[in-house]
Amino acid sequence: MDLEFHQQEYRRSLVYTSLARDLWLELESHFGESNGPLLYEINREISVLTQGDMSVVVYFTKLKKLWDKLACLNPFPTCFCGASRALA
């Protein structure tokens, strides 16, 4: 099968999305970049970080920066069940 055939088939599958958001999510899942290697690296850095001869402030600052990077790459999941509205 050639590339042109695959492109046509993929375009046809996008016609069946009813909402722009669904289309965007489909495209993102197909073409989006994976943060897996970067998430692994940051988690590894966190797990091997030791205070050593650093002050508590310097150690905590380095740890906090890694936590912030991790939070940006691994956001909280979206709630679709409505429980989050009940908590607000």
Coordinates of N, CA and C in Angstrom, one line a residue:
M1 N 0.8 -1.2 0.0 CA 0.0 0.0 0.0 C 0.9 1.2 0.0
D2 N 0.5 2.2 -0.8 CA 1.3 3.4 -0.9 C 0.8 4.5 0.1
L3 N 1.6 5.5 0.2 CA 1.4 6.6 1.2 C 0.1 7.4 0.8
E4 N -0.1 7.6 -0.5 CA -1.3 8.3 -0.9 C -2.6 7.6 -0.5
F5 N -2.6 6.3 -0.6 CA -3.8 5.5 -0.1 C -4.0 5.7 1.4
H6 N -3.0 5.6 2.2 CA -3.1 5.8 3.6 C -3.7 7.2 3.9
Q7 N -3.2 8.2 3.2 CA -3.6 9.6 3.5 C -5.1 9.7 3.1
Q8 N -5.5 9.2 2.0 CA -6.9 9.2 1.7 C -7.8 8.5 2.7
E9 N -7.4 7.4 3.1 CA -8.2 6.6 4.1 C -8.3 7.4 5.4
Y10 N -7.2 8.1 5.8 CA -7.2 8.8 7.1 C -8.1 10.0 7.0
R11 N -8.1 10.7 5.8 CA -8.9 11.9 5.6 C -10.4 11.4 5.7
R12 N -10.7 10.3 5.1 CA -12.1 9.8 5.2 C -12.6 9.6 6.6
S13 N -11.7 9.1 7.4 CA -12.0 8.8 8.8 C -12.3 10.0 9.6
L14 N -11.7 11.2 9.2 CA -12.0 12.4 9.9 C -13.3 13.0 9.6
V15 N -13.9 12.7 8.5 CA -15.2 13.2 8.1 C -16.3 12.9 9.2
Y16 N -16.1 11.8 9.9 CA -17.1 11.3 10.8 C -17.1 11.9 12.2
T17 N -16.2 12.9 12.4 CA -16.2 13.5 13.7 C -17.3 14.6 13.7
S18 N -18.1 14.6 14.8 CA -19.2 15.6 14.8 C -18.8 16.9 15.4
L19 N -17.8 17.0 16.2 CA -17.4 18.2 16.9 C -16.0 18.6 16.5
A20 N -15.7 19.9 16.5 CA -14.4 20.4 16.2 C -13.4 19.9 17.3
R21 N -13.9 19.8 18.5 CA -13.0 19.3 19.6 C -12.6 17.8 19.3
D22 N -13.6 17.0 18.9 CA -13.3 15.6 18.5 C -12.3 15.5 17.4
L23 N -12.4 16.3 16.4 CA -11.5 16.4 15.3 C -10.1 16.7 15.8
W24 N -10.0 17.8 16.7 CA -8.7 18.2 17.2 C -8.1 17.1 18.0
L25 N -8.8 16.4 18.9 CA -8.3 15.3 19.7 C -7.8 14.2 18.8
E26 N -8.5 13.9 17.8 CA -8.1 12.8 16.9 C -6.8 13.1 16.2
L27 N -6.7 14.4 15.7 CA -5.5 14.8 15.0 C -4.3 14.8 16.0
E28 N -4.6 15.3 17.2 CA -3.5 15.3 18.2 C -3.0 13.9 18.6
S29 N -3.9 13.0 18.7 CA -3.5 11.6 19.1 C -2.8 11.0 18.0
H30 N -3.1 11.3 16.7 CA -2.4 10.7 15.6 C -1.0 11.4 15.3
F31 N -1.0 12.7 15.4 CA 0.3 13.4 15.0 C 1.0 14.0 16.2
G32 N 0.5 14.0 17.4 CA 1.1 14.7 18.5 C 2.4 14.0 19.0
E33 N 3.3 14.8 19.5 CA 4.5 14.2 20.0 C 4.3 13.6 21.4
S34 N 5.1 12.5 21.6 CA 5.0 11.9 22.9 C 6.0 12.5 23.8
N35 N 5.6 12.7 25.1 CA 6.5 13.3 26.1 C 7.1 12.1 26.9
G36 N 6.9 10.9 26.5 CA 7.3 9.8 27.3 C 8.8 9.8 27.7
P37 N 9.7 10.0 26.7 CA 11.1 10.0 27.1 C 11.5 11.2 28.0
L38 N 10.9 12.3 27.8 CA 11.2 13.5 28.7 C 10.6 13.2 30.1
L39 N 9.4 12.7 30.1 CA 8.8 12.3 31.5 C 9.7 11.3 32.2
Y40 N 10.2 10.3 31.5 CA 11.1 9.3 32.1 C 12.4 10.0 32.6
E41 N 12.9 10.9 31.8 CA 14.2 11.6 32.2 C 14.0 12.4 33.5
I42 N 12.9 13.2 33.5 CA 12.6 14.0 34.7 C 12.3 13.2 35.9
N43 N 11.6 12.1 35.8 CA 11.3 11.2 36.9 C 12.6 10.6 37.4
R44 N 13.5 10.3 36.5 CA 14.8 9.7 36.8 C 15.6 10.7 37.6
E45 N 15.7 12.0 37.1 CA 16.4 13.0 37.8 C 15.9 13.2 39.2
I46 N 14.6 13.2 39.4 CA 14.0 13.4 40.7 C 14.4 12.2 41.6
S47 N 14.4 11.0 41.1 CA 14.7 9.8 41.9 C 16.2 9.7 42.3
V48 N 17.1 10.3 41.5 CA 18.5 10.2 41.9 C 19.0 11.5 42.5
L49 N 18.2 12.5 42.6 CA 18.7 13.7 43.3 C 18.8 13.5 44.8
T50 N 20.0 13.9 45.2 CA 20.3 13.8 46.7 C 20.8 15.2 47.1
Q51 N 20.6 15.5 48.4 CA 21.0 16.8 48.9 C 22.5 16.9 48.9
G52 N 23.2 15.8 49.3 CA 24.7 15.9 49.3 C 25.2 17.1 50.2
D53 N 26.0 17.9 49.6 CA 26.5 19.1 50.4 C 25.8 20.4 50.0
M54 N 24.6 20.2 49.3 CA 23.8 21.4 49.0 C 23.1 21.9 50.3
S55 N 22.8 23.1 50.4 CA 21.9 23.6 51.4 C 20.5 23.1 51.2
V56 N 19.7 23.1 52.2 CA 18.3 22.7 52.0 C 17.6 23.6 51.0
V57 N 17.9 24.9 51.0 CA 17.2 25.8 50.1 C 17.6 25.5 48.6
V58 N 18.9 25.2 48.4 CA 19.3 24.9 47.0 C 18.7 23.5 46.6
Y59 N 18.8 22.5 47.5 CA 18.2 21.2 47.2 C 16.7 21.3 46.9
F60 N 16.0 22.0 47.7 CA 14.6 22.1 47.5 C 14.3 22.9 46.2
T61 N 15.0 23.9 45.9 CA 14.8 24.7 44.6 C 15.0 23.8 43.4
K62 N 16.1 22.9 43.4 CA 16.3 22.0 42.3 C 15.1 21.0 42.2
L63 N 14.7 20.5 43.3 CA 13.6 19.5 43.4 C 12.3 20.2 42.9
K64 N 12.1 21.4 43.3 CA 10.8 22.1 42.9 C 10.8 22.4 41.4
K65 N 12.0 22.7 40.8 CA 12.1 23.0 39.4 C 11.7 21.7 38.6
L66 N 12.2 20.5 39.1 CA 11.9 19.3 38.5 C 10.4 18.9 38.6
W67 N 9.9 19.2 39.8 CA 8.4 18.9 40.0 C 7.6 19.8 39.1
D68 N 8.0 21.1 38.9 CA 7.3 22.0 38.0 C 7.3 21.5 36.6
K69 N 8.5 21.1 36.1 CA 8.6 20.5 34.8 C 7.7 19.3 34.6
L70 N 7.7 18.5 35.6 CA 6.9 17.3 35.5 C 5.4 17.6 35.4
A71 N 5.0 18.6 36.2 CA 3.6 19.0 36.2 C 3.2 19.6 34.9
C72 N 4.1 20.3 34.2 CA 3.7 20.9 32.9 C 3.6 19.9 31.9
L73 N 4.4 18.8 31.9 CA 4.3 17.8 30.9 C 3.2 16.7 31.2
N74 N 2.9 16.6 32.5 CA 1.9 15.5 32.9 C 0.8 16.2 33.6
P75 N -0.1 16.9 32.9 CA -1.2 17.6 33.6 C -2.2 16.7 34.2
F76 N -3.0 17.2 35.1 CA -4.1 16.4 35.7 C -5.1 16.0 34.7
P77 N -5.6 14.8 34.8 CA -6.6 14.3 33.8 C -7.9 15.2 33.9
T78 N -8.6 15.3 32.8 CA -9.8 16.0 32.7 C -10.9 15.1 33.2
C79 N -11.8 15.7 34.1 CA -12.9 14.9 34.6 C -14.1 15.1 33.7
F80 N -14.7 14.0 33.3 CA -15.9 14.0 32.4 C -17.1 13.5 33.2
C81 N -17.0 13.1 34.4 CA -18.1 12.5 35.1 C -19.0 13.5 35.9
G82 N -18.5 14.8 36.0 CA -19.2 15.8 36.7 C -18.9 15.9 38.2
A83 N -18.0 15.0 38.7 CA -17.7 15.1 40.1 C -16.9 16.3 40.5
S84 N -16.1 16.8 39.5 CA -15.3 18.0 39.8 C -16.2 19.3 40.0
R85 N -17.4 19.3 39.3 CA -18.3 20.4 39.5 C -18.9 20.3 40.9
A86 N -19.1 19.1 41.4 CA -19.7 18.9 42.7 C -18.8 19.4 43.8
L87 N -17.5 19.3 43.6 CA -16.5 19.7 44.6 C -16.2 21.2 44.6
A88 N -16.5 21.9 43.5 CA -16.3 23.3 43.3 C -17.2 24.2 44.1

